[in-house]
PDB file of C-alpha atoms in Angstrom:
ATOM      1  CA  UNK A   1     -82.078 -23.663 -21.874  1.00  0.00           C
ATOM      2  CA  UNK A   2     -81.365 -23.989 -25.748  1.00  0.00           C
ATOM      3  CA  UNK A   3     -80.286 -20.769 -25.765  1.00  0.00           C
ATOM      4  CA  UNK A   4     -77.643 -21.050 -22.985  1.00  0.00           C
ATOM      5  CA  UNK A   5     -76.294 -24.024 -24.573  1.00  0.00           C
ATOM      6  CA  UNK A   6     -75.499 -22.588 -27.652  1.00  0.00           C
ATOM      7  CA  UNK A   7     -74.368 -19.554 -26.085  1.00  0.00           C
ATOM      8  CA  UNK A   8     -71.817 -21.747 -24.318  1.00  0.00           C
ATOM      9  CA  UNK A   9     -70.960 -23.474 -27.718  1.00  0.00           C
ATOM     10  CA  UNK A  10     -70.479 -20.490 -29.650  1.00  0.00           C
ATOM     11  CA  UNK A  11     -67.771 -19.411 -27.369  1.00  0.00           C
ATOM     12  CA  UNK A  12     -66.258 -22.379 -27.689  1.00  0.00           C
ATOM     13  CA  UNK A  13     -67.349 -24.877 -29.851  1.00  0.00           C
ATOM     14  CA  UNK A  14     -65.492 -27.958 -28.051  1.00  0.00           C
ATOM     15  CA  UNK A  15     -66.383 -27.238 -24.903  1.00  0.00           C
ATOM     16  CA  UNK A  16     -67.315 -30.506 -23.159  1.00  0.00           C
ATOM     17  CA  UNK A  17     -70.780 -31.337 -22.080  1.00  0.00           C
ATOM     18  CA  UNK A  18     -69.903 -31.926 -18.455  1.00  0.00           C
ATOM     19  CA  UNK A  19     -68.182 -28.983 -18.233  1.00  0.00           C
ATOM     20  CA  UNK A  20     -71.347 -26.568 -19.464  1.00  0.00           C
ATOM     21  CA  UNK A  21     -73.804 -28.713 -17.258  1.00  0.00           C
ATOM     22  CA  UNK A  22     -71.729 -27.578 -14.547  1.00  0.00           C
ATOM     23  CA  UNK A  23     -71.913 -24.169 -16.118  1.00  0.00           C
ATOM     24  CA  UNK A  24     -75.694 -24.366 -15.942  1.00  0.00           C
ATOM     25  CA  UNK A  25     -76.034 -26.357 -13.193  1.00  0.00           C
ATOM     26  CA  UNK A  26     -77.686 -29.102 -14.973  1.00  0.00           C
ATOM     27  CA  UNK A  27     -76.796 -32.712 -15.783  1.00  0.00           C
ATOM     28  CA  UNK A  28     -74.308 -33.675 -18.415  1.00  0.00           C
ATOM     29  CA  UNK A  29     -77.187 -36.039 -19.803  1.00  0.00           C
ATOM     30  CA  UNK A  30     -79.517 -32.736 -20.461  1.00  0.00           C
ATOM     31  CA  UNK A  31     -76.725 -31.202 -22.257  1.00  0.00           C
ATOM     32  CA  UNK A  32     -76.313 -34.478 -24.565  1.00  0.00           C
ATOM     33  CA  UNK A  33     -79.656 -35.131 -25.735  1.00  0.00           C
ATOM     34  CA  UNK A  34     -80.708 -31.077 -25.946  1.00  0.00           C
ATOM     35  CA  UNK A  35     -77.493 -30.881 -27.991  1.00  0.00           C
ATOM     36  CA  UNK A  36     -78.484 -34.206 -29.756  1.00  0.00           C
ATOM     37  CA  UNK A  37     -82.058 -32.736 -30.805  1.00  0.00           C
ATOM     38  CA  UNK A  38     -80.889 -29.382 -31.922  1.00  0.00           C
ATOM     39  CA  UNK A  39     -78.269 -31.079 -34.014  1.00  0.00           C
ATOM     40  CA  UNK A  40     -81.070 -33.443 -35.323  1.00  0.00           C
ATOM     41  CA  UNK A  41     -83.335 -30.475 -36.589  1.00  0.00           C
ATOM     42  CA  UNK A  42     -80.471 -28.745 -38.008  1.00  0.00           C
ATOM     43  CA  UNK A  43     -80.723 -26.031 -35.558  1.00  0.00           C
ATOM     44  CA  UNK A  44     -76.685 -25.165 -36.041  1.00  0.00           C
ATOM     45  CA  UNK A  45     -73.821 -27.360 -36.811  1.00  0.00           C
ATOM     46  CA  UNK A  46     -70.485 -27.450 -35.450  1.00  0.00           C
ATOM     47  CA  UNK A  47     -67.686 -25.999 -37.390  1.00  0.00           C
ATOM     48  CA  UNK A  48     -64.536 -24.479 -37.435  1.00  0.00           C
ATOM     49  CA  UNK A  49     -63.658 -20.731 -38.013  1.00  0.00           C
ATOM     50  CA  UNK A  50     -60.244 -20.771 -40.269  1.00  0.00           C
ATOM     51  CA  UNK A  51     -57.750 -17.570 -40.679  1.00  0.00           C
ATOM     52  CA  UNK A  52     -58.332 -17.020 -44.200  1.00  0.00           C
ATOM     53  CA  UNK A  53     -54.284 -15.453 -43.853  1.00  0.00           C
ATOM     54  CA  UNK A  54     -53.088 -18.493 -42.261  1.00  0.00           C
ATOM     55  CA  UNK A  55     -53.609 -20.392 -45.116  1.00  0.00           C
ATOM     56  CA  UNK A  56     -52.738 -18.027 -47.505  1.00  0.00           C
ATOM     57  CA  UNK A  57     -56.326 -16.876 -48.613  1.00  0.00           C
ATOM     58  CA  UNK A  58     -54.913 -12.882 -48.776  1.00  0.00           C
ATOM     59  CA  UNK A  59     -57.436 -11.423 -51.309  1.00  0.00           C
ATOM     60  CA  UNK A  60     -61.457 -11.320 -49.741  1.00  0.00           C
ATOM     61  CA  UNK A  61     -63.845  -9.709 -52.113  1.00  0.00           C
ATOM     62  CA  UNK A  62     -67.743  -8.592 -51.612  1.00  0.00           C
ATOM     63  CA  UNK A  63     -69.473  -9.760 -54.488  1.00  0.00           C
ATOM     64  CA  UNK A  64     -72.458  -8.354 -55.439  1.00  0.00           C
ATOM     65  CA  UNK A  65     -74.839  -9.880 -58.891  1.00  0.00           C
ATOM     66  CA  UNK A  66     -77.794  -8.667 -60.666  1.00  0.00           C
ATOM     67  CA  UNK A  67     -79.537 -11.751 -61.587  1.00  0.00           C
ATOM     68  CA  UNK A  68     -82.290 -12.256 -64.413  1.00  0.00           C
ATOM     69  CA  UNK A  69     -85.300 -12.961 -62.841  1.00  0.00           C
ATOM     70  CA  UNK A  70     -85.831 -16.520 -62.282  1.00  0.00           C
ATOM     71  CA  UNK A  71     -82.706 -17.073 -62.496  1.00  0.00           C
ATOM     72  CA  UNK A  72     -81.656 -16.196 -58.547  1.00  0.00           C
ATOM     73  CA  UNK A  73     -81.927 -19.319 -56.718  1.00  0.00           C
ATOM     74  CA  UNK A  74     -79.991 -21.247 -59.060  1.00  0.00           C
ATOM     75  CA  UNK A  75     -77.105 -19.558 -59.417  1.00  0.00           C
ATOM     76  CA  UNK A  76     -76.848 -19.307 -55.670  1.00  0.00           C
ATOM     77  CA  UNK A  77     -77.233 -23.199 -55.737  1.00  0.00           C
ATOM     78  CA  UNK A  78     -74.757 -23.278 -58.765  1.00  0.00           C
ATOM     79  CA  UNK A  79     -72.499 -21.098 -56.801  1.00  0.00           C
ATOM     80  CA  UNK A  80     -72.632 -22.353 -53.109  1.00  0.00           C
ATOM     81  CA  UNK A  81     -70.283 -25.411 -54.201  1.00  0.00           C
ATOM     82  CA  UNK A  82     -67.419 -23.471 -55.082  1.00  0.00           C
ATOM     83  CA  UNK A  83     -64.834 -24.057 -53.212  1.00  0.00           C
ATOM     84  CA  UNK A  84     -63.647 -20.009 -52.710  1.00  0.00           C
ATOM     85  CA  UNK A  85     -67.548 -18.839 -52.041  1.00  0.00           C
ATOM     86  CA  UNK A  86     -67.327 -18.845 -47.817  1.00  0.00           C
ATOM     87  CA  UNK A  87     -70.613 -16.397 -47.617  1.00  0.00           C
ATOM     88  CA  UNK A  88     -73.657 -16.857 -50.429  1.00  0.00           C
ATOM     89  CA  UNK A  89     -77.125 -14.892 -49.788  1.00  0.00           C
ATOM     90  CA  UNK A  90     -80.134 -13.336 -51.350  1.00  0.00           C
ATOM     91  CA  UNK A  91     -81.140 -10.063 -50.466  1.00  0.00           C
ATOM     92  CA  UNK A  92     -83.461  -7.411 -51.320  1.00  0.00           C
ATOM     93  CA  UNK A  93     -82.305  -4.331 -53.085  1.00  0.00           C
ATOM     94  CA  UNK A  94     -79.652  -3.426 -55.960  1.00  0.00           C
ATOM     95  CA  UNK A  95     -77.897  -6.942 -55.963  1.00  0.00           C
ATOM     96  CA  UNK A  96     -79.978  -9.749 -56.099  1.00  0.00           C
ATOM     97  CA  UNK A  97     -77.430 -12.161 -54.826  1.00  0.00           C
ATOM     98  CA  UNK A  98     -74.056 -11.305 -52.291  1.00  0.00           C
ATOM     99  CA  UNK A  99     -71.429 -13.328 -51.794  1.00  0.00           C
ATOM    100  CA  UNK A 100     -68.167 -13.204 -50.069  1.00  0.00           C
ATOM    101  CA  UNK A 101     -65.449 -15.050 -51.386  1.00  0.00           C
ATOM    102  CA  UNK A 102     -61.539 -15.386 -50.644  1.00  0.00           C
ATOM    103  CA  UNK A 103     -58.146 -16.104 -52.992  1.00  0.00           C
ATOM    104  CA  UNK A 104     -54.832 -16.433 -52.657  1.00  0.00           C
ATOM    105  CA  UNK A 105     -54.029 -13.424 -54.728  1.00  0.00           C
ATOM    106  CA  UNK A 106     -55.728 -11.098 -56.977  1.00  0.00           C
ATOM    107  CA  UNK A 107     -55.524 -13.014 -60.454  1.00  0.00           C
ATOM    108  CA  UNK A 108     -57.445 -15.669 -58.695  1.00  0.00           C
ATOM    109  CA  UNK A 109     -60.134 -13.306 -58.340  1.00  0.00           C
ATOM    110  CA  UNK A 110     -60.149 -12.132 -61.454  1.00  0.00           C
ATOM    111  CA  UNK A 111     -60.165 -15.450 -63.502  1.00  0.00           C
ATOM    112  CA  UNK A 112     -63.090 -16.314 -60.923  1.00  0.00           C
ATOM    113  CA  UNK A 113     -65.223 -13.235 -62.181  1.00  0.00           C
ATOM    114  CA  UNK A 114     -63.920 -13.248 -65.484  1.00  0.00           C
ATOM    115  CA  UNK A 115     -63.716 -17.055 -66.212  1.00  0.00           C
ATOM    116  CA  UNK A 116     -66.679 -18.691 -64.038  1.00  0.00           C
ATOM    117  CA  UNK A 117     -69.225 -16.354 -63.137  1.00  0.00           C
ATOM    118  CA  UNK A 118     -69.113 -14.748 -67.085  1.00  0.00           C
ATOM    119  CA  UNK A 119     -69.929 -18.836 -67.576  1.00  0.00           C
ATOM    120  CA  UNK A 120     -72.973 -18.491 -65.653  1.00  0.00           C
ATOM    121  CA  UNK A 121     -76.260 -17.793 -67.251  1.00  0.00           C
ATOM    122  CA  UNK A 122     -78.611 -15.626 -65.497  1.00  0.00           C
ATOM    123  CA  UNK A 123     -75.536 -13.125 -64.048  1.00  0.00           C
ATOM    124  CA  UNK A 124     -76.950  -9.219 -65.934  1.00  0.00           C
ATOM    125  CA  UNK A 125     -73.996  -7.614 -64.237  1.00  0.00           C
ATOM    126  CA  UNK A 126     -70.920  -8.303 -61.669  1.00  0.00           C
ATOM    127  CA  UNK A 127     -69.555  -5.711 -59.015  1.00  0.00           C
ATOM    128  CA  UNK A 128     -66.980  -6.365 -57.164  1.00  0.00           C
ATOM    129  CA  UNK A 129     -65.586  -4.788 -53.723  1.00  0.00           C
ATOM    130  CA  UNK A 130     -62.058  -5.753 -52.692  1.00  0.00           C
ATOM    131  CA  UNK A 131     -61.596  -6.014 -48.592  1.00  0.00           C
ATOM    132  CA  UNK A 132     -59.100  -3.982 -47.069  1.00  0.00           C
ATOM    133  CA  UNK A 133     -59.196  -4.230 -43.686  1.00  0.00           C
ATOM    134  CA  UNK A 134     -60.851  -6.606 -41.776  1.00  0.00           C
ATOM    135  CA  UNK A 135     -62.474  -5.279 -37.940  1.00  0.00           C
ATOM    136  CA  UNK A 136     -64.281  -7.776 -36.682  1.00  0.00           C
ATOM    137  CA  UNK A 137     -65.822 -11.571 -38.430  1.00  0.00           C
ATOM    138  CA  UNK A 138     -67.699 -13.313 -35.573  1.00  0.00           C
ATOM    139  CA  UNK A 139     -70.194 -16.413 -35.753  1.00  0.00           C
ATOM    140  CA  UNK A 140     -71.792 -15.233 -32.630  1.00  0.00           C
ATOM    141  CA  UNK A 141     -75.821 -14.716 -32.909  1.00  0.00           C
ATOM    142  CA  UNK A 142     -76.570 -16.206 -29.824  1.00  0.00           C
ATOM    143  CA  UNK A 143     -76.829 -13.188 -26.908  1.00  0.00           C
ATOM    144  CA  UNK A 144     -75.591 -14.104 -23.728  1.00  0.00           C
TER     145      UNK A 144
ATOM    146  CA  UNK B   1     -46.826 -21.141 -39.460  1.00  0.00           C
ATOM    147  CA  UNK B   2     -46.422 -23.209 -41.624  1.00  0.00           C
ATOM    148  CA  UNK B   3     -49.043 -26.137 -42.940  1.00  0.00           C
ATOM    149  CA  UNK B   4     -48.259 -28.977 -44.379  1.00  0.00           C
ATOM    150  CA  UNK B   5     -50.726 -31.843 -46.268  1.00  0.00           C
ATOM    151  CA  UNK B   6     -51.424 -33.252 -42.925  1.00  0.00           C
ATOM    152  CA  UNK B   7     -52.710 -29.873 -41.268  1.00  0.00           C
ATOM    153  CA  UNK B   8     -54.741 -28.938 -44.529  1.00  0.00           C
ATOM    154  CA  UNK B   9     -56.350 -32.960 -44.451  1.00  0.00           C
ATOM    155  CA  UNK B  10     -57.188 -32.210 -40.331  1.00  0.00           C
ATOM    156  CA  UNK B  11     -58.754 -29.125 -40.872  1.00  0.00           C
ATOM    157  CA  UNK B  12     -61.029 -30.558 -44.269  1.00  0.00           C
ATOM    158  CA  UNK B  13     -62.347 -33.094 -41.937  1.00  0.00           C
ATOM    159  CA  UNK B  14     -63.098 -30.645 -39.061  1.00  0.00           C
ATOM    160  CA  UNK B  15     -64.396 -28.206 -41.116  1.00  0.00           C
ATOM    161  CA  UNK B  16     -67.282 -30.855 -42.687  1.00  0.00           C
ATOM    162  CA  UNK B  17     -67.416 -31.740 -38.501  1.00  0.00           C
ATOM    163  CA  UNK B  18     -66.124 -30.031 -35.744  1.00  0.00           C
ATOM    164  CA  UNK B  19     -67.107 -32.212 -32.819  1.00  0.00           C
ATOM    165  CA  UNK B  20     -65.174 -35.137 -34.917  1.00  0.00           C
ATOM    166  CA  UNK B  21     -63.368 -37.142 -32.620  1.00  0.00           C
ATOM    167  CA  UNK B  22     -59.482 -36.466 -32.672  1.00  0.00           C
ATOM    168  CA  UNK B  23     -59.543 -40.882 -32.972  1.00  0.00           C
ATOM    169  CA  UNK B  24     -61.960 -40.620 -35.550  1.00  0.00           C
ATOM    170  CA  UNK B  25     -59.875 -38.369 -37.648  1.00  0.00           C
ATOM    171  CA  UNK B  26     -56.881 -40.136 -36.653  1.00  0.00           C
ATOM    172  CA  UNK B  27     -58.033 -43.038 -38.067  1.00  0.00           C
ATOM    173  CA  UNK B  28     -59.315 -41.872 -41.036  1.00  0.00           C
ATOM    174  CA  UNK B  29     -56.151 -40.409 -42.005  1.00  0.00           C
ATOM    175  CA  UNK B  30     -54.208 -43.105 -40.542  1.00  0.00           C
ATOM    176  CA  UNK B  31     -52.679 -41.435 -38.412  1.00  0.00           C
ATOM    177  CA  UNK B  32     -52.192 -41.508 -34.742  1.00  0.00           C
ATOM    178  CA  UNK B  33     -54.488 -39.972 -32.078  1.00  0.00           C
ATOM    179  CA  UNK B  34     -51.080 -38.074 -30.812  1.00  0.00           C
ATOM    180  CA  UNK B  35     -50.299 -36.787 -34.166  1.00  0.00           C
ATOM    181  CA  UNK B  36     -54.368 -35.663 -34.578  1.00  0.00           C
ATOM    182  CA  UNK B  37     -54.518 -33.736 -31.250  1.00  0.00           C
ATOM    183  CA  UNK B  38     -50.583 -32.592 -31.504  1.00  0.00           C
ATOM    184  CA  UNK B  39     -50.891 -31.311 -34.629  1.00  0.00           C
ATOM    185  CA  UNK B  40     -54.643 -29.135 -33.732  1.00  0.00           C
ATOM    186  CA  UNK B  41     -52.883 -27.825 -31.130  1.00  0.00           C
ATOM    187  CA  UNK B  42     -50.121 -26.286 -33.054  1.00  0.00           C
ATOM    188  CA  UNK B  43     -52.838 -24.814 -34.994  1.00  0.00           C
ATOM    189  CA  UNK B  44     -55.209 -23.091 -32.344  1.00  0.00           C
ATOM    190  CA  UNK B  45     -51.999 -21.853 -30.772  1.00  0.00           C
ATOM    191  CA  UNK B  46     -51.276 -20.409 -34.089  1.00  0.00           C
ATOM    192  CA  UNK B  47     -54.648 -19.036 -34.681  1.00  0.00           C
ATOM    193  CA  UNK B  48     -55.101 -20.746 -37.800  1.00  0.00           C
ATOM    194  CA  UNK B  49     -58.757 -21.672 -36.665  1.00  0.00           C
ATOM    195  CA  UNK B  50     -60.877 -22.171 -33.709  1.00  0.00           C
ATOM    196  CA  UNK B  51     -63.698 -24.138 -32.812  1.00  0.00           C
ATOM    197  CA  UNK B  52     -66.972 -22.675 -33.143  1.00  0.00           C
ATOM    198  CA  UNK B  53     -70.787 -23.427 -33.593  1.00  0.00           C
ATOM    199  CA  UNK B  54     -73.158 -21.989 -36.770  1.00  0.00           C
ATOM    200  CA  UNK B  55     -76.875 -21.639 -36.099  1.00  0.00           C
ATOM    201  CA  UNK B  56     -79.527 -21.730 -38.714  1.00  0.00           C
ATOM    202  CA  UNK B  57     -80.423 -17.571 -38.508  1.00  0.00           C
ATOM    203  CA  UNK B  58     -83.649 -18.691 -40.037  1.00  0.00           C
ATOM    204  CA  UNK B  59     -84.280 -20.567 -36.469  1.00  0.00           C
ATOM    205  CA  UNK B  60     -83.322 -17.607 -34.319  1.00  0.00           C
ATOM    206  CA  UNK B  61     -86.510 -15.221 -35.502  1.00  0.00           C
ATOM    207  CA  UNK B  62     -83.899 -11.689 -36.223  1.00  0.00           C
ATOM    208  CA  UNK B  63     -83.109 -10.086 -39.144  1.00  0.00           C
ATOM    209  CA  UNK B  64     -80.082 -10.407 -40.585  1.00  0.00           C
ATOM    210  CA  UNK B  65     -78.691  -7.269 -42.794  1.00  0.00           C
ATOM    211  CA  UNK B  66     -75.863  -5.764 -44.895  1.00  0.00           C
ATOM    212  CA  UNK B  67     -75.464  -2.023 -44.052  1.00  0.00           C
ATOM    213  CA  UNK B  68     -72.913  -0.234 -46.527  1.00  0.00           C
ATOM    214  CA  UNK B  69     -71.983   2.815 -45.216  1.00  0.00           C
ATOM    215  CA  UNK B  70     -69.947   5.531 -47.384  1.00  0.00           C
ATOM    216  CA  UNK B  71     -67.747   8.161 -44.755  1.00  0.00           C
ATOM    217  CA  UNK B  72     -66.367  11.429 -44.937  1.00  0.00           C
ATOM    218  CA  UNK B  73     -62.424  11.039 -46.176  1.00  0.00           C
ATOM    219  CA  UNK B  74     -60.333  10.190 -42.493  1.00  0.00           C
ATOM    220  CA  UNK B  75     -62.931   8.808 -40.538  1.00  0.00           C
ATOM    221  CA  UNK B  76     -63.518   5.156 -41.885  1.00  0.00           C
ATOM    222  CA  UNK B  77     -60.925   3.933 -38.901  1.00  0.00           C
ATOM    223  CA  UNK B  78     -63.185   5.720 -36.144  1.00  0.00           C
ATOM    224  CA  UNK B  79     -66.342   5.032 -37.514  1.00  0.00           C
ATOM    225  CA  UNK B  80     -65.330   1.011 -37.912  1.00  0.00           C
ATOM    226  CA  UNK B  81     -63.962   1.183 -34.802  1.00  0.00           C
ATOM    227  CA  UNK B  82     -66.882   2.380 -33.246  1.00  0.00           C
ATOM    228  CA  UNK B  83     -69.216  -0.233 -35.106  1.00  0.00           C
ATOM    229  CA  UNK B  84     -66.929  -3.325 -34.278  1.00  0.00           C
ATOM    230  CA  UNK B  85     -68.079  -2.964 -30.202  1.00  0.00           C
ATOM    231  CA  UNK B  86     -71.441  -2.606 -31.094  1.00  0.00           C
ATOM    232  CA  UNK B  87     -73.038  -6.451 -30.503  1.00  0.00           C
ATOM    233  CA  UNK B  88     -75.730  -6.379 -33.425  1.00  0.00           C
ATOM    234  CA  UNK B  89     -72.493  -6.423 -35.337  1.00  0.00           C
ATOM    235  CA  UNK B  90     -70.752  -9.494 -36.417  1.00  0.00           C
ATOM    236  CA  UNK B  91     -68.899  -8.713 -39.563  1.00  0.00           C
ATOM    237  CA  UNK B  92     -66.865  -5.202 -40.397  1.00  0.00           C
ATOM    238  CA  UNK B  93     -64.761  -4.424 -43.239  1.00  0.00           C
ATOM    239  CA  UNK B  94     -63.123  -1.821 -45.179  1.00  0.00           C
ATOM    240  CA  UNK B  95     -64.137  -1.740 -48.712  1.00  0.00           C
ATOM    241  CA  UNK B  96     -62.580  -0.573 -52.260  1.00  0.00           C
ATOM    242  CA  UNK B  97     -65.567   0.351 -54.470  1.00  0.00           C
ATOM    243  CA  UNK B  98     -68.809   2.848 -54.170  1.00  0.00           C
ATOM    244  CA  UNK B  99     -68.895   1.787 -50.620  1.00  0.00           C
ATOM    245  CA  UNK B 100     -66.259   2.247 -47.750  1.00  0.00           C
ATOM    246  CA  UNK B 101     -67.275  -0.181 -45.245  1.00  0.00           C
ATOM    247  CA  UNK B 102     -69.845  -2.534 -45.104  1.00  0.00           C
ATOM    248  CA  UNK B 103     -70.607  -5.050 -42.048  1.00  0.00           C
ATOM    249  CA  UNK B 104     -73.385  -7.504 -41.419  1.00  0.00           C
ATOM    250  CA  UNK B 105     -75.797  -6.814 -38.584  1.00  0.00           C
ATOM    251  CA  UNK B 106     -78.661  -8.778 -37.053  1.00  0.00           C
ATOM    252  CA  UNK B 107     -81.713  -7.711 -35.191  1.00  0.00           C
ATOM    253  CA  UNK B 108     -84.105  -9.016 -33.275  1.00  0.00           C
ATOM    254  CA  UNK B 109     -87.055  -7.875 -34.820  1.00  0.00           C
ATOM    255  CA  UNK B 110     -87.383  -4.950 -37.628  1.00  0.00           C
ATOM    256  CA  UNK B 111     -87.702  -2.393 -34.852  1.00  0.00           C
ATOM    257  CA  UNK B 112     -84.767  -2.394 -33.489  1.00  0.00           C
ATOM    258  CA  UNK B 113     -83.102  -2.796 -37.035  1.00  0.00           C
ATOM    259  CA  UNK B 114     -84.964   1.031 -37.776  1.00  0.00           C
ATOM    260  CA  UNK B 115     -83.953   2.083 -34.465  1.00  0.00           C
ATOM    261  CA  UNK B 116     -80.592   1.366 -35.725  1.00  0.00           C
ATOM    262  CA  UNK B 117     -80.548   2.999 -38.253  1.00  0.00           C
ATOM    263  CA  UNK B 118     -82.443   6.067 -37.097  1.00  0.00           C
ATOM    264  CA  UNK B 119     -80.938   6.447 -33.975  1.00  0.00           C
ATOM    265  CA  UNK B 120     -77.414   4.838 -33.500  1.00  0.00           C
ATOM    266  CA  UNK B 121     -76.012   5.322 -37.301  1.00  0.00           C
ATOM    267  CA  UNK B 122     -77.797   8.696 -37.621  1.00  0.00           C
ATOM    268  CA  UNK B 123     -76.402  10.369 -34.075  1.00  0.00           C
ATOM    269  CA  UNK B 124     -72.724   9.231 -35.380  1.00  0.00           C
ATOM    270  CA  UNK B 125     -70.183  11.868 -37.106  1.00  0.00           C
ATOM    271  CA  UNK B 126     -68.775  11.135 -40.641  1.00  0.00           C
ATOM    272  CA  UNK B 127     -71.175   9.110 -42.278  1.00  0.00           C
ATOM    273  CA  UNK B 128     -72.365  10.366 -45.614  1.00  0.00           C
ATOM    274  CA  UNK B 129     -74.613   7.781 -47.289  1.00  0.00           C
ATOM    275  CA  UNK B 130     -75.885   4.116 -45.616  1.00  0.00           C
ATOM    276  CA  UNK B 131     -77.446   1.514 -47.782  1.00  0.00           C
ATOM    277  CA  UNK B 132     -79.216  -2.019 -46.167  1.00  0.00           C
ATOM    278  CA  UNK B 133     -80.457  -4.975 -47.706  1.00  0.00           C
ATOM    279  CA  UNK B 134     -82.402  -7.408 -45.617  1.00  0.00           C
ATOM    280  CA  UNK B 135     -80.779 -10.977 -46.563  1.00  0.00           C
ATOM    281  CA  UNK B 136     -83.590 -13.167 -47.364  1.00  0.00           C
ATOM    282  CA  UNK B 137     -81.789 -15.966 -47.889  1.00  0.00           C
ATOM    283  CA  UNK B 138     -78.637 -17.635 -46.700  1.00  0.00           C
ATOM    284  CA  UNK B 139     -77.452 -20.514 -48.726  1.00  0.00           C
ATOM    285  CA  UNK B 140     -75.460 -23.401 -47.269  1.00  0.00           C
ATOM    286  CA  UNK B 141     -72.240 -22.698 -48.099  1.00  0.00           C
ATOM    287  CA  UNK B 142     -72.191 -19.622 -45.517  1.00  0.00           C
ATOM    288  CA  UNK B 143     -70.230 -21.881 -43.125  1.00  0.00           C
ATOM    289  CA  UNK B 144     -66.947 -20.968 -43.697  1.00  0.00           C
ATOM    290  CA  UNK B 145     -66.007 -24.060 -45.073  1.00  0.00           C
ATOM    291  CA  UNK B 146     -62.717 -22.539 -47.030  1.00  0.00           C
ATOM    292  CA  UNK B 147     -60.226 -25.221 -47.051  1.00  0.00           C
ATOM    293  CA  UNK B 148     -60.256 -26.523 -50.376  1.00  0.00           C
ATOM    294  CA  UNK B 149     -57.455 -28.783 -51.836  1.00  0.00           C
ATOM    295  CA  UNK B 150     -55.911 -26.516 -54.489  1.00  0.00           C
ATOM    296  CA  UNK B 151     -54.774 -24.826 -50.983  1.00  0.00           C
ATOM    297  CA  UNK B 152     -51.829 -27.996 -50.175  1.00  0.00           C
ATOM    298  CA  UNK B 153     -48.922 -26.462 -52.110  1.00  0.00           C
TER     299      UNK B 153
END
């Protein structure tokens, strides 16, 4: 039942309660407090999915760092408060740390690599992968 | 479209919340409920943004995974195209750098991320070199919260 809630919400987020209970055939008042609880545990959140282009975010880079050990977890933490960082992630392999990141235009990005990560202590080395064409940026992990 | 200091003060409080009542933010920004509601439907008309959910992928049980793939010169297009119906998918892109495209999968368990691999990425034409990394971790901010106010110019 979880599930098919937040595969309703996922489609669209401000769907009304009464309106999946009649979805699911189940009362509005099931919905609410299976909503409620999820929210409570922190199961997901609701948020909003912005058009990086629409508000003139036109440069998205991949940024992959080679961190000195120890060091990983708090540059993410460092890191996950900036404002331009929309993606932020530890992973196994060559880079140590990924994160996506959008600007309005390339000097942005480059005063963000050069200027505040080159701040950061813990960063061994910085490579950096420009996006050129977007397919496809979904928030959907629930399967229908 | 464009957005004005109101729009980019809607969207900061939606973005931190959004289920936030159109009154709530209304008031907050002293503002009428009209205004509120007028002015987010201008946007989702627009497609500036649209109203989703994020779940905690540490609650779900899958693995989530970056797969950089490097292609034989003309068929990046195909290849993403290809990729971008497939529902493991969520997030495709073109790429400058060593890499050509790199997207963001998730998988139910590590078995069907190797099947993957082995049997849809392997069968497909053009593909010279794929790299993964299992994410680990996935830190807060990876909730697309992007307005910031340096953005109200």
């Amino acid at each position: 039942m979880d599930f098919k809630i937040l595969a309703h919400l996922q489609e669209n987020g401000k769907q009304s309660y009464s309106e999946i209970a009649r979805g699911l055939e189940v009362s509005e008042g099931t919905i609410r407090s299976r909503v409620n609880k999820m929210l409570k545990e922190e199961v997901f959140e609701f948020i909003i999915h912005t058009n990086p282009n629409k508000i003139g975010l036109h440069v998205q880079a991949i940024i992959g760092l080679e961190t000195r050990l120890g060091k990983q977890d708090s540059i993410a933490c460092r890191l996950q408060g900036h404002g331009a960082v929309r993606f932020i992630g530890a992973f196994s392999g060559k880079h140590d740390l990924i994160i996506q990141a959008y600007f309005r235009n390339n000097d942005e990005l480059i005063g963000f690599v050069n200027r505040e990560l080159s701040e950061i202590e813990g960063i061994i080395s910085v490579d950096v992968n420009v996006e050129l064409k977007q397919y496809k940026d979904t928030f959907s992990y629930i399967d229908s | 479209m464009y957005l004005d200091e109101i729009d980019f003060s809607i969207l900061d409080e939606l973005q931190r919340n959004g289920r936030k009542s159109y009154r709530k933010i209304a008031s907050e920004l002293m503002l009428s409920e009209r205004v509120v509601k007028h002015r987010v439907n201008a946007m989702l008309r627009e497609g500036v943004f649209q109203f989703l959910i994020s779940v905690d992928p540490s609650r779900l049980g899958t693995v989530h995974v970056l797969i950089w793939l490097t292609t034989v010169a003309g068929k990046q297009d195909t290849i993403a195209r290809e990729l971008m119906d497939c529902e493991q998918v969520h997030f495709i892109s073109a790429y400058s750098g060593d890499f050509n495209l790199l997207m963001r999968a998730r998988f139910k368990d590590k078995k069907a991320l190797t099947a993957f691999m082995n049997d849809h990425l392997a069968a497909m034409d053009g593909i010279l070199g794929v790299t993964m990394n299992i994410e680990l971790k996935t830190y807060e901010s990876s909730k697309n919260r992007i307005i910031r106010k340096s953005l109200m110019s």
